Short mmCIF file of C-alpha atoms in Angstrom, two decimals:
data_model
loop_
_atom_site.label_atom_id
_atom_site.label_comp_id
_atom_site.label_asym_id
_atom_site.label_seq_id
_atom_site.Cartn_x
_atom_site.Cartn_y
_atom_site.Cartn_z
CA UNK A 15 -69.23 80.19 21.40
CA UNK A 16 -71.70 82.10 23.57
CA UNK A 17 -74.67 81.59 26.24
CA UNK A 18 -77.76 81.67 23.87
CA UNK A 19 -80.46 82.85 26.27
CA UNK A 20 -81.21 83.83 30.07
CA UNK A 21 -79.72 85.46 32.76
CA UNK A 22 -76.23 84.67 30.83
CA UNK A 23 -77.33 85.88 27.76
CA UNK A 24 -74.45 86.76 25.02
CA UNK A 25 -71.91 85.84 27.17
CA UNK A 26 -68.79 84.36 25.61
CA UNK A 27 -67.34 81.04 26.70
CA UNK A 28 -63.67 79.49 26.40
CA UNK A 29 -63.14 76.29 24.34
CA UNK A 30 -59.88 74.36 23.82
CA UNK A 31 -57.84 74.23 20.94
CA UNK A 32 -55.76 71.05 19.88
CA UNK A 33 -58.13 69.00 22.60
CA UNK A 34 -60.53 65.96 21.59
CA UNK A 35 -63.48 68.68 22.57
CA UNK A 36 -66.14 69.46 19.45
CA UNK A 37 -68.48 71.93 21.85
CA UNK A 38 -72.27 72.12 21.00
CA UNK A 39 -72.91 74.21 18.28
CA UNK A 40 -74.74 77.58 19.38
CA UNK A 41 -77.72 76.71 16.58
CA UNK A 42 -77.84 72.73 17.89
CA UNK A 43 -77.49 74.06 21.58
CA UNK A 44 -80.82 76.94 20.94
CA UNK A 45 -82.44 74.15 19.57
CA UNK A 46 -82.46 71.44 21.89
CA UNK A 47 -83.67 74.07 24.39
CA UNK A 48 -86.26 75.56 22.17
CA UNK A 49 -87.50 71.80 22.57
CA UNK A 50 -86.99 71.20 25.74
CA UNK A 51 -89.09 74.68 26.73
CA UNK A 52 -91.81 74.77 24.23
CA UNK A 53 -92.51 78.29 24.12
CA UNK A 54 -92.51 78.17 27.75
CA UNK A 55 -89.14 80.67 28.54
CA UNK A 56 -89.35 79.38 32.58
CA UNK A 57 -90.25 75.95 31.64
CA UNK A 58 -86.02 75.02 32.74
CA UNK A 59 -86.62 76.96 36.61
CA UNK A 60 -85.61 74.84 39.33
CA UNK A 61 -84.97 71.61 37.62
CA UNK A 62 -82.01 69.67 37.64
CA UNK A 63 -79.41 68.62 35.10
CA UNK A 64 -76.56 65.95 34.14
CA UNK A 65 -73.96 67.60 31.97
CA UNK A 66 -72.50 64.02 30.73
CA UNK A 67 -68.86 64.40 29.02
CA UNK A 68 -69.17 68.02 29.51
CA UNK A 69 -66.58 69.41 27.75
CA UNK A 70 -66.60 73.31 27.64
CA UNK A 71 -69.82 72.82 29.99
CA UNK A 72 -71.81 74.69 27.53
CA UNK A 73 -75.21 72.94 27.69
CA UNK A 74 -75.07 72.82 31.65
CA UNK A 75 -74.05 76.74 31.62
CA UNK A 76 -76.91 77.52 29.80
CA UNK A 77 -79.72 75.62 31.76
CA UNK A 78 -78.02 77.73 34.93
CA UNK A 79 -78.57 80.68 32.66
CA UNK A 80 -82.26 79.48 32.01
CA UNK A 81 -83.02 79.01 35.35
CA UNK A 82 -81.63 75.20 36.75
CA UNK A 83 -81.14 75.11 40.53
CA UNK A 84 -78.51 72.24 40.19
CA UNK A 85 -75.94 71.28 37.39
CA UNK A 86 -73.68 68.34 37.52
CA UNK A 87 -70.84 68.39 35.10
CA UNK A 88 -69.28 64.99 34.27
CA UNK A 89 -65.60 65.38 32.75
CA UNK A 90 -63.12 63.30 32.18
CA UNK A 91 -60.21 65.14 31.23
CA UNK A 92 -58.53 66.94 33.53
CA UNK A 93 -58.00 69.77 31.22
CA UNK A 94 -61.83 69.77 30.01
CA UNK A 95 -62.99 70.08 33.82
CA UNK A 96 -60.94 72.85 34.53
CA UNK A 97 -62.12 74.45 31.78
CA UNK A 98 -65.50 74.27 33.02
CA UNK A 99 -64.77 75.86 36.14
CA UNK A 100 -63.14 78.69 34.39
CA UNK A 101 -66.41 79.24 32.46
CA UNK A 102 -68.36 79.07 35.14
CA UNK A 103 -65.74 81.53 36.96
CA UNK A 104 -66.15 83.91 34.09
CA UNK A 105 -69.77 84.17 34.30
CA UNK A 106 -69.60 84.19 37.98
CA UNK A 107 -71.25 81.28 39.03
CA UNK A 108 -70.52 80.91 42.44
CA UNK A 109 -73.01 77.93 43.26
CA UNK A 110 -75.34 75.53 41.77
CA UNK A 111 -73.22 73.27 40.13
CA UNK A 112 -70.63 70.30 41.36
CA UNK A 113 -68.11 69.04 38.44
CA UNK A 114 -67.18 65.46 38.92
CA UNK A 115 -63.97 64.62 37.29
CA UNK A 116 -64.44 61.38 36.06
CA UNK A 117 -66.41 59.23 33.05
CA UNK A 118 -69.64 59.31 32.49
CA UNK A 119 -70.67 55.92 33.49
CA UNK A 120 -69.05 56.58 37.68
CA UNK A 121 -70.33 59.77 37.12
CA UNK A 122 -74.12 58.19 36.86
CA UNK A 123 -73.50 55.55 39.61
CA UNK A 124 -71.67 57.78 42.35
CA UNK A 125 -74.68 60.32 41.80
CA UNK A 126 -77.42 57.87 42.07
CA UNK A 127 -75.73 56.55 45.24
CA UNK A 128 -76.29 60.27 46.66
CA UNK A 129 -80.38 59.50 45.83
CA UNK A 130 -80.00 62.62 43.60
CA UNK A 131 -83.04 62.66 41.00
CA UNK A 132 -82.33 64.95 37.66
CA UNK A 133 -85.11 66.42 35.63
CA UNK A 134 -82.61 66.47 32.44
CA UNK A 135 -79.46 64.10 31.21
CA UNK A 136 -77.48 64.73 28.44
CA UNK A 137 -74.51 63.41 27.01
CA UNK A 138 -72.14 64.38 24.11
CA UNK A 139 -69.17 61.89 23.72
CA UNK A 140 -66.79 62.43 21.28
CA UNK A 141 -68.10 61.20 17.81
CA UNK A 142 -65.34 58.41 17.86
CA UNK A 143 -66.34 56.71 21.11
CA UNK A 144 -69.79 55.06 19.77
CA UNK A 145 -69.54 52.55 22.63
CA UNK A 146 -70.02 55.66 25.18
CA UNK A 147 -73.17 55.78 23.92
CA UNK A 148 -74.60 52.74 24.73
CA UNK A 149 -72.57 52.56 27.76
CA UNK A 150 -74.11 55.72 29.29
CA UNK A 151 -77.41 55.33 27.95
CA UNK A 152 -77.54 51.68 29.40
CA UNK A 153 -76.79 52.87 32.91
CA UNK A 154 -78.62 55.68 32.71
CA UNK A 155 -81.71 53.49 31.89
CA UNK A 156 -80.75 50.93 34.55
CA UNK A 157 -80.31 54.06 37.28
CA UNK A 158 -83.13 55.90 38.86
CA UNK A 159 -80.96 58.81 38.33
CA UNK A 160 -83.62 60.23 36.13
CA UNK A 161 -87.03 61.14 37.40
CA UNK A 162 -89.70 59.31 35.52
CA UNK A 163 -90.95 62.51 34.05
CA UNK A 164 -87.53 63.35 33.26
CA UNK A 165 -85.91 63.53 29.66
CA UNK A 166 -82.43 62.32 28.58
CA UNK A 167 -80.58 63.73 25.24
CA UNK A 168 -77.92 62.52 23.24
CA UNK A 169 -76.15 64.58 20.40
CA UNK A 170 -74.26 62.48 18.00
CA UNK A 171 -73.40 62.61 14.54
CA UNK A 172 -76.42 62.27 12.17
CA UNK A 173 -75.09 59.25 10.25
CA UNK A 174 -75.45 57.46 13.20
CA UNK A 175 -77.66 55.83 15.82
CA UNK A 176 -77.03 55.52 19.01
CA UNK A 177 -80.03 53.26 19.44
CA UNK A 178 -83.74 53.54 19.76
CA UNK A 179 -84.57 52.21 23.00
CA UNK A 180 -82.57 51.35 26.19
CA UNK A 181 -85.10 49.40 28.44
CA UNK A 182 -86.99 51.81 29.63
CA UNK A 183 -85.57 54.75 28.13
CA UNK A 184 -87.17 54.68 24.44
CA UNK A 185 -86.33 57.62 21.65
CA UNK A 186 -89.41 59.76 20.86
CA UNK A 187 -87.83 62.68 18.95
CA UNK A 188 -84.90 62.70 16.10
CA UNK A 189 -83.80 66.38 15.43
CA UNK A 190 -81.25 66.55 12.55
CA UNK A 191 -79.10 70.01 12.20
CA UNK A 192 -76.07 69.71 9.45
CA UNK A 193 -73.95 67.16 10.34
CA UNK A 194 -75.11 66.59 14.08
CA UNK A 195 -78.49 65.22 15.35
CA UNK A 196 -80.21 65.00 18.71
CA UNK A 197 -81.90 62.36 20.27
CA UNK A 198 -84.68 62.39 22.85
CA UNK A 199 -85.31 59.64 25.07
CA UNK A 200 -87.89 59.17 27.80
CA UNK A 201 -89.26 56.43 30.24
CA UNK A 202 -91.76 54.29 28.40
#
């Protein structure tokens, strides 16, 4: 596992064996940001990011390496979070970021209650927990955590569906890749 693009570029990054943790794939992780940028390389520069049930803290590593001012890594597991900062200690990333050791659904309510506003969410529960899904996408939708412009992505397996609309936050993009699929939500 490595840091696709940016000022990170190539770098390698640390995962877990034996742990609950399936990191994003590089292909699924180059993807999602060749979405999110469009062509556009500094289309990620100063925006803001929730790294929900970060894991290795891949995704959130590489929007710092693309350019995010601010990450916010939500983990769980003890183990997991350390593991983060050990990543982010490798690459020597001193600032821009704050890891919050705890689930993802305090995670979105202690940040709102700090007014922050993120540009990006996403989340990657392990496969088995379906209910985190809905869980986190339901408070995310009910929070004003995410700017109105702002986008919100879920990977999940590609068999299933973690639902097409959590009121406001409605899918507009599927993107399927082997056995793992992203979905893109946005304020309606």
């Amino acid at each position: 596992m490595r840091v696709i693009a940016g000022k990170y570029r190539s770098r390698p990054l640390q995962a877990l064996r034996g742990m609950d943790l399936r990191p994003t794939a590089d292909r699924l992780r180059e993807a999602l940001f060749n979405v999110l940028t469009a062509g556009n390389p500094n289309a990620l520069e100063g925006t803001v990011w929730l790294d929900l049930f970060a894991g290795t803290g891949a995704v959130g590593i590489e929007a710092l390496s693309r350019g995010a001012a601010k990450v916010y890594f939500a983990e769980a597991s003890p183990r997991a979070a350390e593991l983060v900062r050990q990543n982010l200690r490798k690459l020597g990333v001193e600032s821009g970021f704050q890891i919050l050791q705890q689930d993802a659904v305090r995670a979105v309510r202690a940040l709102e209650t700090q007014g922050l506003c993120a540009d990006f969410g996403f989340l990657d529960p392990p496969y088995r927990l379906s209910a985190a899904y809905e869980a986190t996408l339901g408070a995310l939708a009910k929070s004003a955590l995410i700017k109105p412009s702002g986008v919100v992505v879920a990977e999940h397996e590609r068999r299933f569906d973690p639902g097409e609309e959590f009121d406001p936050l409605r899918r507009y993009r599927r993107l399927e890749q082997g056995d793992a699929a992203l979905s893109f939500y946005r304020r309606s």
